[in-house]
Short mmCIF file of C-alpha atoms and ligand atoms in Angstrom, two decimals:
data_model
loop_
_atom_site.label_atom_id
_atom_site.label_comp_id
_atom_site.label_asym_id
_atom_site.label_seq_id
_atom_site.Cartn_x
_atom_site.Cartn_y
_atom_site.Cartn_z
CA UNK A 1 24.97 -14.78 2.20
CA UNK A 2 21.39 -14.04 2.88
CA UNK A 3 18.92 -16.39 3.72
CA UNK A 4 16.16 -16.85 1.67
CA UNK A 5 12.41 -17.23 2.45
CA UNK A 6 9.97 -18.11 -1.16
CA UNK A 7 5.66 -17.60 -0.36
CA UNK A 8 3.82 -18.92 -2.39
CA UNK A 9 0.08 -19.38 -2.75
CA UNK A 10 -2.36 -21.58 -3.37
CA UNK A 11 -5.82 -22.17 -4.36
CA UNK A 12 -6.95 -18.69 -4.69
CA UNK A 13 -5.74 -15.43 -5.25
CA UNK A 14 -6.21 -12.46 -2.65
CA UNK A 15 -5.70 -15.10 0.63
CA UNK A 16 -3.30 -11.86 2.28
CA UNK A 17 -0.04 -13.06 1.31
CA UNK A 18 1.27 -9.79 1.50
CA UNK A 19 0.68 -9.17 5.00
CA UNK A 20 1.17 -12.70 5.99
CA UNK A 21 4.66 -12.22 4.57
CA UNK A 22 5.03 -8.40 6.17
CA UNK A 23 3.95 -10.04 9.37
CA UNK A 24 6.25 -13.20 9.50
CA UNK A 25 9.35 -10.40 8.57
CA UNK A 26 7.80 -8.49 11.70
CA UNK A 27 8.68 -11.21 13.42
CA UNK A 28 11.72 -11.77 12.72
CA UNK A 29 13.42 -8.17 12.92
CA UNK A 30 11.56 -8.57 16.75
CA UNK A 31 14.46 -11.20 17.01
CA UNK A 32 17.09 -8.82 16.31
CA UNK A 33 17.10 -10.11 11.97
CA UNK A 34 18.38 -7.62 9.15
CA UNK A 35 15.36 -8.14 6.62
CA UNK A 36 14.20 -7.20 3.23
CA UNK A 37 10.79 -8.55 1.47
CA UNK A 38 10.27 -8.32 -2.76
CA UNK A 39 7.44 -9.08 -4.33
CA UNK A 40 6.79 -11.16 -8.32
CA UNK A 41 4.13 -10.06 -10.00
CA UNK A 42 3.66 -12.25 -13.25
CA UNK A 43 1.64 -9.85 -14.27
CA UNK A 44 2.83 -8.41 -17.64
CA UNK A 45 3.03 -4.98 -16.66
CA UNK A 46 5.80 -3.04 -15.73
CA UNK A 47 4.47 -1.51 -12.79
CA UNK A 48 1.16 -1.42 -11.59
CA UNK A 49 0.91 1.70 -11.93
CA UNK A 50 -0.89 2.08 -15.38
CA UNK A 51 -3.67 -0.62 -13.79
CA UNK A 52 -7.23 0.60 -12.79
CA UNK A 53 -7.27 0.24 -9.22
CA UNK A 54 -10.35 -2.66 -9.40
CA UNK A 55 -7.81 -4.59 -11.49
CA UNK A 56 -5.09 -4.54 -8.20
CA UNK A 57 -6.25 -2.41 -5.79
CA UNK A 58 -4.00 0.95 -4.78
CA UNK A 59 -1.05 1.76 -6.44
CA UNK A 60 1.87 1.67 -3.70
CA UNK A 61 4.00 4.42 -4.14
CA UNK A 62 8.05 4.40 -3.15
CA UNK A 63 10.15 7.06 -1.59
CA UNK A 64 12.68 7.07 -5.21
CA UNK A 65 9.29 7.08 -7.15
CA UNK A 66 8.09 3.68 -7.94
CA UNK A 67 4.90 3.17 -8.57
CA UNK A 68 4.43 -0.63 -6.98
CA UNK A 69 2.04 -3.48 -5.78
CA UNK A 70 -0.23 -2.27 -2.55
CA UNK A 71 1.82 -5.38 -1.25
CA UNK A 72 4.88 -3.25 -0.50
CA UNK A 73 3.10 -0.81 1.33
CA UNK A 74 2.20 -3.80 3.82
CA UNK A 75 5.37 -4.09 4.07
CA UNK A 76 7.19 -0.65 4.35
CA UNK A 77 3.87 -0.63 7.37
CA UNK A 78 5.19 -3.83 9.15
CA UNK A 79 8.86 -3.83 9.06
CA UNK A 80 11.81 -0.76 9.65
CA UNK A 81 12.89 -0.41 6.28
CA UNK A 82 11.83 1.76 2.97
CA UNK A 83 10.74 -0.28 0.12
CA UNK A 84 12.67 0.90 -2.75
CA UNK A 85 11.67 0.17 -6.91
CA UNK A 86 14.13 -3.04 -6.70
CA UNK A 87 11.40 -4.42 -4.54
CA UNK A 88 8.37 -5.03 -6.96
CA UNK A 89 9.27 -7.19 -9.41
CA UNK A 90 7.47 -7.86 -12.70
CA UNK A 91 6.97 -10.21 -15.43
CA UNK A 92 6.81 -7.10 -17.49
CA UNK A 93 10.23 -5.43 -16.15
CA UNK A 94 11.55 -8.56 -16.53
CA UNK A 95 10.86 -8.85 -20.18
CA UNK A 96 11.07 -6.01 -20.99
CA UNK A 97 14.89 -6.12 -19.52
CA UNK A 98 16.11 -9.72 -21.59
CA UNK A 99 14.37 -8.35 -24.95
CA UNK A 100 15.57 -4.62 -24.40
CA UNK A 101 19.21 -6.48 -23.83
CA UNK A 102 18.51 -9.04 -27.17
CA UNK A 103 17.76 -5.69 -28.92
CA UNK A 104 21.64 -4.33 -28.10
CA UNK A 105 22.67 -7.79 -29.25
CA UNK A 106 23.77 -8.72 -25.79
CA UNK A 107 23.20 -11.99 -26.27
CA UNK A 108 25.84 -13.06 -28.56
CA UNK A 109 24.12 -15.05 -31.23
CA UNK A 110 21.84 -16.67 -28.72
CA UNK A 111 18.62 -18.29 -29.42
CA UNK A 112 17.14 -15.72 -26.42
CA UNK A 113 14.33 -18.73 -24.38
CA UNK A 114 12.40 -18.33 -21.14
CA UNK A 115 14.94 -21.02 -19.32
CA UNK A 116 17.28 -20.05 -18.82
CA UNK A 117 16.50 -15.97 -20.22
CA UNK A 118 13.98 -15.15 -18.49
CA UNK A 119 15.12 -17.12 -15.15
CA UNK A 120 18.67 -15.99 -14.88
CA UNK A 121 16.66 -12.21 -15.75
CA UNK A 122 14.73 -13.42 -12.31
CA UNK A 123 16.85 -14.42 -10.48
CA UNK A 124 19.47 -11.55 -11.01
CA UNK A 125 16.92 -9.15 -9.98
CA UNK A 126 16.14 -11.13 -6.58
CA UNK A 127 19.35 -10.85 -5.80
CA UNK A 128 19.93 -7.20 -6.16
CA UNK A 129 17.72 -6.57 -2.94
CA UNK A 130 19.99 -8.58 -0.74
CA UNK A 131 22.84 -6.25 0.70
CA UNK A 132 23.42 -6.23 4.28
CA UNK A 133 20.06 -8.47 5.22
CA UNK A 134 20.28 -11.61 7.43
CA UNK A 135 16.99 -12.89 5.64
CA UNK A 136 15.09 -12.23 2.55
CA UNK A 137 11.27 -12.65 1.83
CA UNK A 138 10.39 -13.17 -1.56
CA UNK A 139 6.73 -13.19 -2.05
CA UNK A 140 5.60 -15.14 -5.51
CA UNK A 141 2.67 -13.33 -6.54
CA UNK A 142 -0.76 -15.15 -8.08
CA UNK A 143 -0.76 -18.63 -7.63
CA UNK A 144 0.83 -22.21 -8.20
CA UNK A 145 -0.50 -23.17 -11.23
CA UNK A 146 -1.26 -20.79 -13.61
CA UNK A 147 0.37 -20.32 -16.61
CA UNK A 148 2.74 -16.92 -15.91
CA UNK A 149 4.09 -18.07 -12.02
CA UNK A 150 5.78 -20.57 -13.96
CA UNK A 151 9.22 -19.17 -14.88
CA UNK A 152 9.08 -17.36 -11.53
CA UNK A 153 9.01 -20.74 -8.78
CA UNK A 154 11.36 -21.96 -11.44
CA UNK A 155 14.25 -19.11 -11.10
CA UNK A 156 13.46 -20.21 -7.36
CA UNK A 157 13.87 -23.55 -7.59
CA UNK A 158 16.63 -22.67 -9.22
CA UNK A 159 17.67 -20.45 -6.31
CA UNK A 160 17.35 -23.22 -3.42
CA UNK A 161 19.23 -25.98 -5.53
CA UNK A 162 22.44 -22.75 -5.62
CA UNK A 163 21.97 -21.49 -2.34
CA UNK A 164 21.76 -24.67 -1.36
CA UNK A 165 17.97 -26.61 0.47
CA UNK A 166 19.06 -25.24 4.28
CA UNK A 167 19.60 -21.29 3.37
CA UNK A 168 16.12 -21.54 1.83
CA UNK A 169 12.72 -22.30 3.86
CA UNK A 170 8.70 -22.78 1.09
CA UNK A 171 6.35 -21.28 2.76
CA UNK A 172 2.91 -22.32 0.94
CA UNK A 173 -0.42 -20.44 0.89
CA UNK A 174 -3.49 -22.07 0.57
CA UNK A 175 -7.02 -21.83 1.71
CA UNK A 176 -8.60 -24.08 3.76
CA UNK A 177 -12.50 -23.66 2.72
CA UNK A 178 -15.28 -24.36 5.62
CA UNK A 179 -18.17 -26.05 4.10
CA UNK A 180 -21.29 -24.89 6.15
CA UNK A 181 -23.22 -27.93 4.39
CA UNK A 182 -20.91 -30.49 5.85
CA UNK A 183 -20.34 -28.11 9.15
CA UNK A 184 -16.46 -29.33 7.75
CA UNK A 185 -13.00 -27.42 7.27
CA UNK A 186 -11.58 -29.14 3.40
CA UNK A 187 -8.20 -30.17 3.16
CA UNK A 188 -8.70 -31.36 -0.45
CA UNK A 189 -7.72 -28.22 -2.58
CA UNK A 190 -4.65 -27.43 0.06
CA UNK A 191 -3.41 -30.86 -0.30
CA UNK A 192 -3.89 -30.45 -4.45
CA UNK A 193 -1.95 -27.17 -4.27
CA UNK A 194 1.05 -28.38 -2.80
CA UNK A 195 0.58 -31.30 -5.68
CA UNK A 196 1.14 -29.11 -7.96
CA UNK A 197 4.15 -27.21 -6.25
CA UNK A 198 5.88 -30.52 -5.79
CA UNK A 199 5.85 -31.00 -9.38
CA UNK A 200 8.01 -28.00 -10.02
CA UNK A 201 10.46 -29.27 -8.07
CA UNK A 202 9.53 -27.32 -4.71
CA UNK A 203 8.67 -28.97 -1.31
CA UNK A 204 6.90 -26.80 0.75
CA UNK A 205 8.78 -26.46 4.41
CA UNK A 206 5.78 -24.87 5.71
CA UNK A 207 2.03 -23.95 5.20
CA UNK A 208 0.23 -21.57 6.31
CA UNK A 209 -3.82 -22.08 6.30
CA UNK A 210 -6.03 -19.59 5.47
CA UNK A 211 -9.46 -20.18 6.06
CA UNK A 212 -12.07 -18.18 7.89
CA UNK A 213 -11.45 -20.33 11.54
CA UNK A 214 -9.10 -21.56 13.30
CA UNK A 215 -7.92 -24.98 12.32
CA UNK A 216 -8.31 -27.23 14.39
CA UNK A 217 -5.28 -29.42 15.35
CA UNK A 218 -6.66 -32.91 13.69
CA UNK A 219 -7.11 -30.64 10.78
CA UNK A 220 -3.52 -29.78 11.11
CA UNK A 221 -2.86 -33.92 11.33
CA UNK A 222 -3.98 -33.98 8.32
CA UNK A 223 -2.40 -31.57 6.23
CA UNK A 224 0.48 -32.17 7.68
CA UNK A 225 0.44 -36.35 6.52
CA UNK A 226 -0.44 -35.47 3.16
CA UNK A 227 2.30 -32.25 2.22
CA UNK A 228 5.23 -34.16 4.23
CA UNK A 229 5.60 -30.89 6.13
CA UNK A 230 6.21 -31.12 9.67
CA UNK A 231 2.34 -30.99 12.27
CA UNK A 232 4.79 -28.19 13.89
CA UNK A 233 5.02 -26.28 10.49
CA UNK A 234 0.76 -25.94 9.42
CA UNK A 235 -0.25 -23.31 10.81
CA UNK A 236 -3.65 -21.66 11.00
CA UNK A 237 -4.19 -18.18 9.79
CA UNK A 238 -7.94 -17.12 10.46
CA UNK A 239 -9.34 -13.92 9.33
CA UNK A 240 -8.49 -11.53 11.00
CA UNK A 241 -10.32 -8.49 12.22
CA UNK A 242 -7.06 -6.12 11.80
CA UNK A 243 -3.94 -6.95 10.14
CA UNK A 244 -1.79 -6.48 12.83
CA UNK A 245 -3.27 -8.85 14.50
CA UNK A 246 -1.41 -11.50 12.00
CA UNK A 247 1.84 -11.51 13.69
CA UNK A 248 0.52 -11.93 17.05
CA UNK A 249 -1.50 -15.31 15.61
CA UNK A 250 1.57 -16.84 13.77
CA UNK A 251 3.77 -16.37 16.98
CA UNK A 252 1.40 -18.07 19.21
CA UNK A 253 1.86 -21.26 17.45
CA UNK A 254 5.85 -20.17 17.41
CA UNK A 255 6.49 -20.00 13.84
CA UNK A 256 9.08 -17.50 13.92
CA UNK A 257 10.64 -19.56 16.53
CA UNK A 258 10.50 -22.67 13.73
CA UNK A 259 12.39 -20.07 11.23
CA UNK A 260 15.08 -18.74 12.91
CA UNK A 261 16.29 -22.13 14.58
CA UNK A 262 15.53 -24.14 11.01
CA UNK A 263 18.55 -20.68 9.84
CA UNK A 264 20.30 -21.68 13.00
CA UNK A 265 20.21 -18.66 14.57
CA UNK A 266 20.08 -18.41 18.55
CA UNK A 267 15.76 -17.66 19.56
CA UNK A 268 15.02 -15.22 21.48
CA UNK A 269 12.33 -14.50 24.06
CA UNK A 270 10.54 -11.43 23.20
CA UNK A 271 6.78 -9.94 23.80
CA UNK A 272 5.70 -8.78 20.78
CA UNK A 273 5.09 -4.95 20.04
CA UNK A 274 2.08 -5.76 17.92
CA UNK A 275 -0.02 -6.52 21.00
CA UNK A 276 -0.23 -3.17 22.13
CA UNK A 277 -1.73 -2.13 19.23
CA UNK A 278 -4.15 -4.39 18.41
CA UNK A 279 -5.41 -3.30 22.21
CA UNK A 280 -5.91 0.07 21.20
CA UNK A 281 -7.86 -1.36 17.82
CA UNK A 282 -10.09 -3.48 19.53
CA UNK A 283 -10.51 -1.84 22.55
CA UNK A 284 -9.67 1.14 23.11
CA UNK A 285 -13.26 3.38 24.27
CA UNK A 286 -14.34 6.38 22.25
CA UNK A 287 -14.90 5.78 18.06
CA UNK A 288 -14.07 8.67 15.64
CA UNK A 289 -16.15 7.89 12.49
CA UNK A 290 -14.30 9.89 9.35
CA UNK A 291 -16.41 9.85 5.82
CA UNK A 292 -13.85 8.41 2.87
CA UNK A 293 -15.22 10.26 -0.27
CA UNK A 294 -13.85 8.24 -2.93
CA UNK A 295 -15.41 6.76 -6.02
CA UNK A 296 -13.40 3.20 -6.03
CA UNK A 297 -15.08 2.63 -2.79
CA UNK A 298 -16.78 -0.76 -3.85
CA UNK A 299 -12.78 -2.25 -3.81
CA UNK A 300 -11.30 -0.65 -0.10
CA UNK A 301 -8.03 -2.01 -1.41
CA UNK A 302 -8.27 1.25 -4.29
CA UNK A 303 -7.03 3.21 -0.41
CA UNK A 304 -5.22 1.28 1.36
CA UNK A 305 -2.80 3.15 2.77
CA UNK A 306 -5.04 5.65 3.58
CA UNK A 307 -6.99 3.79 5.40
CA UNK A 308 -4.10 2.41 7.32
CA UNK A 309 -2.72 5.50 7.89
CA UNK A 310 -6.64 7.11 9.61
CA UNK A 311 -6.20 3.91 11.75
CA UNK A 312 -2.47 4.88 12.52
CA UNK A 313 -3.94 8.39 13.90
CA UNK A 314 -6.42 6.53 15.63
CA UNK A 315 -3.66 4.87 17.31
CA UNK A 316 -1.69 7.54 18.41
CA UNK A 317 -5.21 9.44 20.10
CA UNK A 318 -6.74 6.13 21.42
CA UNK A 319 -9.66 5.74 19.91
CA UNK A 320 -11.57 3.52 17.24
CA UNK A 321 -11.64 5.34 13.46
CA UNK A 322 -14.51 4.33 11.76
CA UNK A 323 -14.79 4.39 8.17
CA UNK A 324 -18.08 5.67 6.07
CA UNK A 325 -17.87 4.92 2.72
CA UNK A 326 -19.56 7.56 0.71
CA UNK A 327 -19.23 6.71 -3.17
CA UNK A 328 -18.79 10.08 -4.75
CA UNK A 329 -21.09 8.98 -7.53
CA UNK A 330 -24.06 8.79 -5.39
CA UNK A 331 -23.44 11.59 -2.85
CA UNK A 332 -25.47 12.41 -0.59
CA UNK A 333 -25.87 14.88 1.55
CA UNK A 334 -27.28 13.26 5.17
CA UNK A 335 -24.11 10.90 4.59
CA UNK A 336 -22.15 13.50 6.40
CA UNK A 337 -23.90 14.97 8.88
CA UNK A 338 -23.05 12.11 11.80
CA UNK A 339 -18.54 11.93 10.53
CA UNK A 340 -17.01 14.04 12.30
CA UNK A 341 -14.45 14.51 9.53
CA UNK A 342 -14.17 14.21 6.08
CA UNK A 343 -11.36 12.80 3.76
CA UNK A 344 -11.20 12.81 -0.05
CA UNK A 345 -8.20 11.30 -1.35
CA UNK A 346 -6.59 11.11 -4.52
CA UNK A 347 -7.94 9.81 -8.03
CA UNK A 348 -7.75 10.07 -11.60
CA UNK A 349 -10.57 11.20 -13.77
CA UNK A 350 -14.21 13.06 -13.70
CA UNK A 351 -16.54 10.02 -12.24
CA UNK A 352 -17.72 10.99 -8.97
CA UNK A 353 -15.58 14.71 -9.09
CA UNK A 354 -19.33 16.70 -8.50
CA UNK A 355 -19.71 14.74 -4.99
CA UNK A 356 -16.92 14.88 -3.65
CA UNK A 357 -16.78 19.15 -4.24
CA UNK A 358 -20.64 18.97 -2.50
CA UNK A 359 -18.67 16.98 0.55
CA UNK A 360 -16.20 19.67 0.31
CA UNK A 361 -18.41 22.40 0.24
CA UNK A 362 -20.32 20.69 3.32
CA UNK A 363 -17.63 20.17 5.41
CA UNK A 364 -15.85 23.97 4.80
CA UNK A 365 -19.17 25.88 5.34
CA UNK A 366 -20.01 23.38 8.14
CA UNK A 367 -16.76 23.39 9.95
CA UNK A 368 -16.47 19.54 9.92
CA UNK A 369 -12.61 18.70 9.73
CA UNK A 370 -11.90 18.19 6.48
CA UNK A 371 -8.68 16.79 4.87
CA UNK A 372 -8.01 16.35 0.94
CA UNK A 373 -5.10 13.96 -0.15
CA UNK A 374 -3.99 15.36 -4.20
CA UNK A 375 -6.42 15.18 -6.59
CA UNK A 376 -9.04 15.91 -2.80
CA UNK A 377 -6.72 18.86 -2.52
CA UNK A 378 -6.92 20.39 -5.92
CA UNK A 379 -10.45 19.69 -5.67
CA UNK A 380 -10.64 21.98 -2.39
CA UNK A 381 -8.94 24.58 -4.71
CA UNK A 382 -12.37 24.22 -7.44
CA UNK A 383 -13.61 23.86 -5.10
CA UNK A 384 -13.34 27.20 -3.10
CA UNK A 385 -12.94 29.36 -6.26
CA UNK A 386 -16.32 28.41 -7.54
CA UNK A 387 -17.93 28.86 -4.27
CA UNK A 388 -15.81 31.78 -2.70
CA UNK A 389 -14.45 33.45 -5.47
CA UNK A 390 -17.98 33.21 -7.16
CA UNK A 391 -15.67 31.67 -10.70
CA UNK A 392 -18.48 29.38 -11.17
CA UNK A 393 -16.61 27.68 -14.39
CA UNK A 394 -13.33 27.17 -12.54
CA UNK A 395 -12.27 23.90 -12.94
CA UNK A 396 -8.50 21.25 -12.94
CA UNK A 397 -7.81 21.21 -17.09
CA UNK A 398 -7.97 17.42 -16.20
CA UNK A 399 -11.57 17.56 -17.05
CA UNK A 400 -12.09 20.36 -19.01
CA UNK A 401 -9.57 21.28 -21.05
CA UNK A 402 -11.19 24.92 -22.41
CA UNK A 403 -12.10 25.50 -18.33
CA UNK A 404 -11.36 29.85 -18.39
CA UNK A 405 -10.89 29.45 -14.81
CA UNK A 406 -7.89 26.59 -14.88
CA UNK A 407 -7.11 26.84 -10.97
CA UNK A 408 -5.41 23.17 -11.10
CA UNK A 409 -3.60 23.14 -14.85
CA UNK A 410 -0.75 20.28 -16.02
CA UNK A 411 2.64 20.88 -15.15
CA UNK A 412 5.22 22.51 -17.56
CA UNK A 413 7.31 19.79 -17.37
CA UNK A 414 3.84 17.68 -18.48
CA UNK A 415 2.51 19.06 -21.46
CA UNK A 416 3.21 16.60 -24.30
CA UNK A 417 4.36 14.11 -23.14
CA UNK A 418 2.54 10.60 -24.61
CA UNK A 419 3.70 7.29 -22.60
CA UNK A 420 1.45 7.20 -19.11
CA UNK A 421 4.21 4.06 -17.77
CA UNK A 422 5.76 6.17 -14.85
CA UNK A 423 5.76 10.06 -16.13
CA UNK A 424 4.31 11.55 -13.44
CA UNK A 425 6.16 13.07 -10.76
CA UNK A 426 6.73 11.05 -8.47
CA UNK A 427 8.67 9.54 -5.32
CA UNK A 428 10.19 11.92 -2.43
CA UNK A 429 10.28 15.65 -2.79
CA UNK A 430 11.20 18.25 -0.28
CA UNK A 431 8.27 21.13 0.65
CA UNK A 432 9.26 24.04 3.31
CA UNK A 433 6.35 24.75 5.72
CA UNK A 434 5.42 28.66 6.31
CA UNK A 435 5.63 29.95 10.07
CA UNK A 436 2.86 30.24 11.82
CA UNK A 437 0.94 27.96 9.93
CA UNK A 438 -1.12 25.11 11.01
CA UNK A 439 0.41 22.37 8.95
CA UNK A 440 3.84 24.30 10.36
CA UNK A 441 2.79 23.95 13.49
CA UNK A 442 1.29 20.31 13.58
CA UNK A 443 4.37 18.50 11.80
CA UNK A 444 7.02 20.55 14.14
CA UNK A 445 9.83 21.02 11.60
CA UNK A 446 9.88 23.25 8.78
CA UNK A 447 11.94 21.19 6.09
CA UNK A 448 9.14 17.98 5.23
CA UNK A 449 10.02 15.06 2.53
CA UNK A 450 6.63 13.68 0.93
CA UNK A 451 5.80 11.15 -1.46
CA UNK A 452 4.13 12.37 -5.33
CA UNK A 453 1.75 10.93 -7.83
CA UNK A 454 0.84 13.70 -10.15
CA UNK A 455 0.84 15.87 -13.34
CA UNK A 456 -1.45 18.26 -12.34
CA UNK A 457 -0.67 21.06 -10.41
CA UNK A 458 -2.07 24.57 -7.90
CA UNK A 459 -1.60 27.33 -11.11
CA UNK A 460 0.02 30.20 -9.60
CA UNK A 461 -2.24 32.75 -11.59
CA UNK A 462 -4.34 32.39 -9.04
CA UNK A 463 -2.67 32.62 -5.56
CA UNK A 464 -2.83 36.57 -4.27
CA UNK A 465 -6.90 36.37 -5.38
CA UNK A 466 -6.84 33.05 -3.17
CA UNK A 467 -4.81 34.26 -0.47
CA UNK A 468 -7.87 37.61 -0.06
CA UNK A 469 -10.18 34.79 0.34
CA UNK A 470 -8.34 33.54 3.62
CA UNK A 471 -6.99 29.98 2.14
CA UNK A 472 -3.39 29.83 3.59
CA UNK A 473 -0.81 28.35 1.21
CA UNK A 474 1.22 26.49 3.94
CA UNK A 475 3.66 24.32 2.07
CA UNK A 476 5.84 25.21 -0.85
CA UNK A 477 8.18 24.05 -2.80
CA UNK A 478 11.81 24.63 -1.50
CA UNK A 479 12.21 27.73 -3.95
CA UNK A 480 8.48 28.43 -3.60
CA UNK A 481 7.52 27.61 -6.94
CA UNK A 482 4.93 24.57 -6.51
CA UNK A 483 1.34 24.88 -4.27
CA UNK A 484 2.27 21.94 -1.53
CA UNK A 485 0.30 22.14 1.23
CA UNK A 486 -2.81 24.71 2.06
CA UNK A 487 -5.11 25.71 4.91
CA UNK A 488 -8.58 27.73 5.13
CA UNK A 489 -7.54 30.35 7.69
CA UNK A 490 -11.01 30.37 9.51
CA UNK A 491 -11.57 27.09 9.98
CA UNK A 492 -11.10 24.45 13.27
CA UNK A 493 -8.87 21.65 10.00
CA UNK A 494 -9.31 22.16 6.44
CA UNK A 495 -6.28 21.47 4.86
CA UNK A 496 -5.01 19.81 1.38
CA UNK A 497 -2.24 18.28 0.17
CA UNK A 498 -0.81 17.60 -3.35
CA UNK A 499 1.39 15.09 -1.65
CA UNK A 500 0.06 11.56 -0.73
CA UNK A 501 1.36 11.30 3.15
CA UNK A 502 -0.77 8.12 4.29
CA UNK A 503 2.26 6.41 1.86
CA UNK A 504 4.23 7.32 5.12
CA UNK A 505 1.94 6.36 8.18
CA UNK A 506 2.94 3.44 9.59
CA UNK A 507 1.52 2.21 13.27
CA UNK A 508 4.57 3.20 15.25
CA UNK A 509 5.44 6.62 13.63
CA UNK A 510 2.23 7.75 12.68
CA UNK A 511 2.15 10.29 10.15
CA UNK A 512 1.53 13.76 11.64
CA UNK A 513 -1.17 14.66 9.28
CA UNK A 514 -3.40 11.81 10.44
CA UNK A 515 -2.72 11.86 13.78
CA UNK A 516 -3.66 15.99 13.62
CA UNK A 517 -7.28 14.81 11.79
CA UNK A 518 -8.40 12.01 14.15
CA UNK A 519 -7.64 14.26 17.05
CA UNK A 520 -9.42 17.17 15.43
CA UNK A 521 -12.27 15.28 14.58
CA UNK A 522 -11.96 14.05 18.76
CA UNK A 523 -12.40 17.77 18.62
CA UNK A 524 -15.02 18.47 16.99
CA UNK A 525 -17.20 15.49 19.28
N1 LIG B 601 -5.47 13.05 -10.75
C1 LIG B 601 -4.28 14.40 -10.85
C2 LIG B 601 -3.26 14.69 -10.73
O1 LIG B 601 -2.87 13.93 -11.79
C3 LIG B 601 -4.63 13.44 -9.68
C4 LIG B 601 -3.44 12.49 -8.68
C5 LIG B 601 -4.06 11.59 -7.49
O2 LIG B 601 -4.69 11.84 -6.32
N2 LIG B 601 -3.06 11.00 -7.02
O3 LIG B 601 -3.00 15.74 -10.08
#
């Protein structure tokens, strides 16, 4: 059986618990341990797939086609393991399972209640990820004190009793505000949230203090005293410029040693692989500037995997990547003059589409490296049809169901689908790359697997006319029926893909399309 780390949060949400969990997990992996991470989300959506990115940031798609919380993206970027559907459990999923079982008569006449039926289901789902692991890290979403979090906290409390306290470590993430007028760090919110946690029956073993600044020894001592945690287990987690610095902060304070020894494993002195990554991010002499043209630019988490993948492409090329956020609803051409490349990411709905189309025209005509992802690729087709084939009313039927030129159309199997949750073309699908194309060269292999999340696709009726005018369909589904990747022949780098390459990019395995895109941006400088 595995050892368990439960990460809870206090005071505020958005403290970066996901990055903290992923960072600790990666340090444990560096110790040679087999680690898995799971996220528990207390909201009632069965999965975040139907939520607006404004609500919850990006929806991260796993290999097995689950639409999950963006923290799973951090987990995949930090540890050597692919996440799956079972790595994200929402209250909606838990209640759905329990109510379905009740309707099937599965509770044999019992009154179905939060305790024990909901908590038992939570415990069952937590145990689903432990196979073959030394340590499982479970991040409990939400904040201690929320009504919604209670069943989850109760379930993990019960698990700590069942496993034995020595097999479990509770890490509580809190916020230590710096009050400028007083010139002081304040520990009171931390004291209160730990008190709240204890009232539920959970005594934390480690306190992770998120703060704008480093937590000095004196403050650590105070927090240790009030929360009954050893001072060495009060960890300072100041704001970091790059998320990949976080494991290094933890390692400096010997958090990895504390956890490894607490579980009775042998601690090894190893140099963290994150050092090299952070070094390039911070001190690479050159910089490329990439315009990210999207409608959710006011909430940068909406494009988390894309922005991380761009950084990874930068790391591979030894350059820093500066992202220029361009709001597609207020598009101004001059904003693109200064950048080295343009990226139009995925998206849903018509808002901001015109701005994205104009940015694509700019990239195509001025021969700037241009990368279209999912909706970005679909708009490359609309733009090409309108401006090159002169089909001025060409569109996607997502935006104009009656367009005379539906160059992007709903997939046959998507027609008539009424239920929106989990019904898109989701997860990993194979794609065959055409020999002699740029994309085939970039990947260095013929058959690739990439993750999808869309309902619409390129309309094959237009393939021939597109090809006649210089568009190359360089990646197709293996039987040839779906366009997965396209590129422009007479352009240094104009590539669109129907899938989301950003979900597979990691700092240590940068995605080839992002590496090549950044390299093209660099060449064009
Ligand atoms: N809205 C488009 C579709 O459903 C693109 C989706 C996306 O960019 N992920 O096909």
